[in-house]
Short mmCIF file of C-alpha atoms in Angstrom, two decimals:
data_model
loop_
_atom_site.label_atom_id
_atom_site.label_comp_id
_atom_site.label_asym_id
_atom_site.label_seq_id
_atom_site.Cartn_x
_atom_site.Cartn_y
_atom_site.Cartn_z
CA MET A 1 0.00 0.00 0.00
CA THR A 2 1.04 3.60 -0.47
CA ARG A 3 1.78 5.76 2.57
CA GLU A 4 -1.56 7.51 2.17
CA GLU A 5 -3.38 4.16 2.05
CA ARG A 6 -1.61 2.98 5.21
CA LEU A 7 -2.55 6.22 6.96
CA LEU A 8 -6.16 5.76 5.90
CA ALA A 9 -6.02 2.18 7.22
CA ALA A 10 -4.91 3.57 10.60
CA VAL A 11 -7.95 5.85 10.66
CA ILE A 12 -10.21 2.93 9.73
CA ASP A 13 -8.70 0.92 12.60
CA ALA A 14 -9.78 3.73 14.92
CA VAL A 15 -13.31 3.78 13.51
CA ASP A 16 -13.54 0.05 14.20
CA THR A 17 -13.42 0.83 17.93
CA LEU A 18 -17.13 1.65 17.68
CA VAL A 19 -18.02 -2.02 17.23
CA ASP A 20 -19.08 -4.13 20.20
CA ASP A 21 -16.15 -6.57 20.16
CA PHE A 22 -13.45 -3.88 20.13
CA ASP A 23 -10.12 -5.31 21.37
CA LEU A 24 -8.13 -2.48 22.95
CA ILE A 25 -4.89 -4.45 23.13
CA ASP A 26 -4.94 -5.43 19.45
CA PHE A 27 -5.90 -1.90 18.40
CA LEU A 28 -2.93 -0.38 20.25
CA HIS A 29 -0.48 -3.00 18.99
CA THR A 30 -1.70 -2.17 15.49
CA LEU A 31 -1.15 1.53 16.24
CA CYS A 32 2.47 0.73 17.15
CA ASP A 33 2.91 -1.19 13.90
CA ARG A 34 1.39 1.67 11.90
CA CYS A 35 3.82 4.13 13.48
CA VAL A 36 6.81 1.98 12.54
CA GLU A 37 5.52 1.57 8.99
CA LEU A 38 4.53 5.18 8.36
CA LEU A 39 7.20 7.12 10.24
CA ASP A 40 10.35 5.11 9.45
CA VAL A 41 11.16 4.61 13.14
CA SER A 42 12.53 1.45 14.71
CA ALA A 43 9.94 0.88 17.42
CA ALA A 44 6.92 2.31 19.20
CA GLY A 45 5.14 1.89 22.52
CA VAL A 46 1.89 3.06 24.10
CA MET A 47 1.24 3.85 27.76
CA LEU A 48 -2.25 4.56 29.07
CA GLU A 49 -3.47 5.94 32.35
CA ASP A 50 -5.33 3.43 34.53
CA PRO A 51 -8.39 4.36 36.65
CA GLY A 52 -6.07 5.28 39.52
CA GLY A 53 -4.18 7.80 37.39
CA GLU A 54 -1.05 5.66 37.05
CA LEU A 55 0.60 4.95 33.71
CA GLN A 56 0.55 1.37 32.47
CA LEU A 57 2.34 -0.10 29.47
CA ILE A 58 -0.34 -1.49 27.16
CA ALA A 59 1.39 -2.16 23.83
CA ALA A 60 4.81 -2.13 22.17
CA SER A 61 6.05 -3.04 18.73
CA ASP A 62 8.78 -5.39 19.98
CA GLU A 63 10.22 -6.97 23.12
CA HIS A 64 13.14 -4.52 23.54
CA THR A 65 10.70 -1.62 23.57
CA ARG A 66 8.33 -3.38 25.96
CA LEU A 67 11.12 -3.97 28.47
CA LEU A 68 12.41 -0.41 28.12
CA GLU A 69 8.95 1.05 28.73
CA ILE A 70 8.47 -1.18 31.79
CA PHE A 71 11.86 0.04 33.02
CA ALA A 72 10.67 3.64 32.59
CA LEU A 73 7.59 2.95 34.70
CA GLN A 74 9.57 1.15 37.39
CA HIS A 75 11.94 4.09 37.72
CA ASP A 76 9.25 6.72 37.10
CA GLU A 77 11.33 8.55 34.54
CA GLY A 78 11.64 8.94 30.81
CA PRO A 79 10.20 11.16 28.07
CA CYS A 80 6.94 9.20 27.94
CA VAL A 81 6.37 9.61 31.68
CA GLU A 82 7.13 13.33 31.46
CA CYS A 83 4.94 13.73 28.38
CA HIS A 84 1.99 12.18 30.19
CA ARG A 85 2.43 14.52 33.14
CA SER A 86 2.86 17.70 31.12
CA GLY A 87 0.85 16.91 28.01
CA ILE A 88 3.70 18.49 26.02
CA LEU A 89 5.16 16.99 22.85
CA ARG A 90 8.90 16.23 22.79
CA LEU A 91 10.61 15.33 19.53
CA ASN A 92 14.09 14.36 18.40
CA ILE A 93 15.51 13.59 21.84
CA ASP A 94 19.16 12.51 21.54
CA LEU A 95 19.63 9.71 24.09
CA THR A 96 23.41 10.22 23.93
CA SER A 97 23.14 13.88 24.96
CA PRO A 98 23.40 14.57 28.73
CA ALA A 99 21.82 17.98 28.15
CA GLU A 100 18.72 16.52 26.49
CA THR A 101 18.33 13.60 28.91
CA GLY A 102 19.19 15.41 32.14
CA THR A 103 15.85 14.59 33.77
CA PHE A 104 15.95 10.90 32.84
CA PRO A 105 19.62 9.77 32.76
CA VAL A 106 18.89 6.21 33.92
CA PHE A 107 16.25 5.72 31.24
CA ALA A 108 18.58 7.20 28.60
CA ALA A 109 21.34 4.78 29.56
CA ARG A 110 18.95 1.85 29.38
CA GLY A 111 17.67 3.07 26.02
CA ARG A 112 21.21 3.18 24.64
CA GLU A 113 21.81 -0.35 25.94
CA SER A 114 18.75 -1.42 23.96
CA GLY A 115 20.28 0.07 20.82
CA PHE A 116 18.22 3.26 20.59
CA VAL A 117 19.78 6.68 20.08
CA THR A 118 16.75 8.86 19.33
CA THR A 119 13.28 8.99 20.88
CA HIS A 120 10.09 11.02 20.61
CA ALA A 121 7.21 11.34 23.09
CA LEU A 122 3.75 12.42 21.97
CA PRO A 123 0.81 13.07 24.30
CA MET A 124 -2.40 11.15 23.79
CA ARG A 125 -4.73 13.97 24.67
CA LEU A 126 -8.01 15.61 23.78
CA ARG A 127 -8.23 19.22 24.94
CA ASP A 128 -7.30 19.10 28.64
CA THR A 129 -7.63 15.32 28.99
CA VAL A 130 -4.38 13.39 28.73
CA ILE A 131 -4.94 9.63 28.75
CA GLY A 132 -1.42 8.46 28.00
CA ALA A 133 1.54 8.86 25.70
CA LEU A 134 2.96 7.42 22.49
CA ASN A 135 6.70 6.82 22.44
CA LEU A 136 8.76 6.37 19.26
CA PHE A 137 12.31 5.01 19.17
CA ASP A 138 15.01 4.94 16.53
CA THR A 139 18.30 3.06 16.39
CA ARG A 140 19.58 5.80 14.06
CA ARG A 141 20.48 9.39 14.79
CA GLN A 142 17.57 10.60 12.71
CA ASN A 143 15.05 13.36 13.36
CA LEU A 144 11.39 13.27 12.43
CA SER A 145 10.61 15.64 9.60
CA PRO A 146 7.92 18.27 10.28
CA ALA A 147 5.54 16.28 8.06
CA ASP A 148 6.24 13.03 9.91
CA ALA A 149 5.82 14.82 13.24
CA ARG A 150 2.35 15.92 12.15
CA VAL A 151 1.49 12.37 11.07
CA ALA A 152 2.74 10.99 14.40
CA GLN A 153 0.63 13.41 16.42
CA ALA A 154 -2.34 12.74 14.15
CA LEU A 155 -2.04 9.01 14.85
CA ALA A 156 -1.85 9.69 18.60
CA ASP A 157 -4.88 12.02 18.35
CA VAL A 158 -6.95 9.55 16.35
CA ALA A 159 -6.15 6.79 18.83
CA THR A 160 -7.06 9.07 21.74
CA ILE A 161 -10.40 10.03 20.21
CA ALA A 162 -11.15 6.38 19.45
CA ILE A 163 -10.42 5.29 23.02
CA LEU A 164 -12.36 8.15 24.60
CA GLN A 165 -15.28 7.59 22.25
CA HIS A 166 -15.39 3.95 23.18
CA ARG A 167 -15.24 4.84 26.86
CA THR A 168 -17.95 7.46 26.53
CA ALA A 169 -20.27 4.87 25.02
CA ALA A 170 -19.98 2.78 28.18
CA HIS A 171 -20.82 3.33 31.82
CA ALA A 172 -18.10 4.46 34.23
CA ASN A 173 -17.70 1.02 35.76
CA GLN A 174 -17.38 -0.45 32.27
CA GLN A 175 -14.51 1.95 31.64
CA ARG A 176 -12.71 0.60 34.68
CA ALA A 177 -13.55 -2.95 33.61
CA GLN A 178 -12.10 -2.26 30.14
CA MET A 179 -8.79 -1.12 31.59
CA HIS A 180 -8.75 -4.03 34.02
CA ALA A 181 -9.47 -6.42 31.16
CA ALA A 182 -6.71 -4.83 29.08
CA LEU A 183 -4.20 -5.40 31.85
CA LYS A 184 -5.37 -9.02 32.26
CA SER A 185 -5.15 -9.45 28.49
CA ARG A 186 -1.58 -8.16 28.54
CA ILE A 187 -0.68 -10.80 31.14
CA ALA A 188 -2.29 -13.55 29.06
CA ILE A 189 -0.45 -12.37 25.95
CA GLU A 190 2.90 -12.34 27.75
CA GLN A 191 2.29 -15.87 29.06
CA ALA A 192 1.29 -17.21 25.64
CA LYS A 193 4.30 -15.56 24.01
CA GLY A 194 6.56 -17.19 26.57
CA ILE A 195 5.00 -20.62 26.07
CA LEU A 196 5.49 -20.52 22.29
CA ALA A 197 8.97 -19.00 22.48
CA GLU A 198 10.09 -21.73 24.88
CA ARG A 199 8.57 -24.62 22.92
CA TRP A 200 9.81 -23.32 19.58
CA SER A 201 13.18 -22.07 20.86
CA THR A 202 12.47 -18.77 19.15
CA THR A 203 12.19 -15.13 20.19
CA VAL A 204 9.14 -13.74 21.95
CA ASP A 205 8.69 -11.25 19.09
CA GLU A 206 8.43 -14.11 16.57
CA ALA A 207 6.04 -15.95 18.88
CA PHE A 208 3.87 -12.85 19.18
CA ASP A 209 3.78 -12.33 15.41
CA ALA A 210 2.66 -15.95 15.00
CA LEU A 211 -0.13 -15.48 17.57
CA ARG A 212 -1.41 -12.35 15.84
CA ARG A 213 -1.35 -14.01 12.41
CA HIS A 214 -3.28 -16.99 13.75
CA ALA A 215 -5.87 -14.76 15.45
CA ARG A 216 -6.44 -12.68 12.33
CA SER A 217 -6.49 -15.57 9.87
CA HIS A 218 -9.11 -17.35 12.00
CA ARG A 219 -11.04 -14.16 12.81
CA LEU A 220 -10.51 -14.63 16.54
CA GLY A 221 -9.61 -12.14 19.26
CA LEU A 222 -5.91 -12.07 20.11
CA THR A 223 -6.61 -12.38 23.81
CA MET A 224 -8.89 -15.38 23.23
CA VAL A 225 -6.20 -17.21 21.27
CA CYS A 226 -3.63 -16.54 24.00
CA ARG A 227 -5.93 -17.84 26.72
CA GLN A 228 -6.64 -20.97 24.66
CA ILE A 229 -2.88 -21.55 24.41
CA ILE A 230 -2.45 -21.11 28.18
CA ASP A 231 -5.40 -23.38 29.01
CA GLY A 232 -4.26 -26.06 26.56
CA GLN A 233 -7.44 -25.74 24.48
CA LEU A 234 -5.38 -24.75 21.43
CA PRO A 235 -2.38 -27.00 20.67
CA THR A 236 0.78 -25.05 19.95
CA ASP A 237 1.30 -27.09 16.79
CA ALA A 238 -1.92 -25.53 15.46
CA ILE A 239 -0.06 -22.20 15.23
CA ASP A 240 2.06 -21.69 12.14
CA ARG A 241 5.66 -21.33 13.26
CA PRO A 242 7.64 -18.33 12.01
#
């Protein structure tokens, strides 16, 4: 597809949140994939605010990014954490520059260890409501162009509107249940990834890609497939190996 077609597909993904069987986890993983495809970055991650106001990692494009984002939350520092607090966009952060990473030196060091040298943090906000942040990472010393920066913020905005719209359509306790379910889904996904990676002697990223392909090809929810793997209802040999 052309870049314009992929961008349109991202918008369509957001519109799909209006259906009853909307899967928040799959939607946000797809958002991460769209960012990597459209913006020529190496990785992406999404953090959302839980009902208690705390940030939680919900999706990442690969395992290195997932671990880095968890590290940021554990140490309560990093551009994504700061972006969520301030609601202010930060682009083209050089992780090798002490001046640019002065408020998150531990995160910057961990980012460099993971192979990243540039990062960007974009607020997921609508007016005064900030629900999370989108983080982009690059293994190259490469800035986002002004056009790509606008596309990145547009993707974050579309995702924010989609999530808030879906929440608005439900009762307050359903909003809390959705976030709780998302966190439980994340745990199930991590367990299923680990099971496949161990049995196949492959990486967790390859295992996750195989799970997503199986879910989509069989028109099943990603979380459902992962729980079937964990419960033994779905044999691992039924999943096409990478």
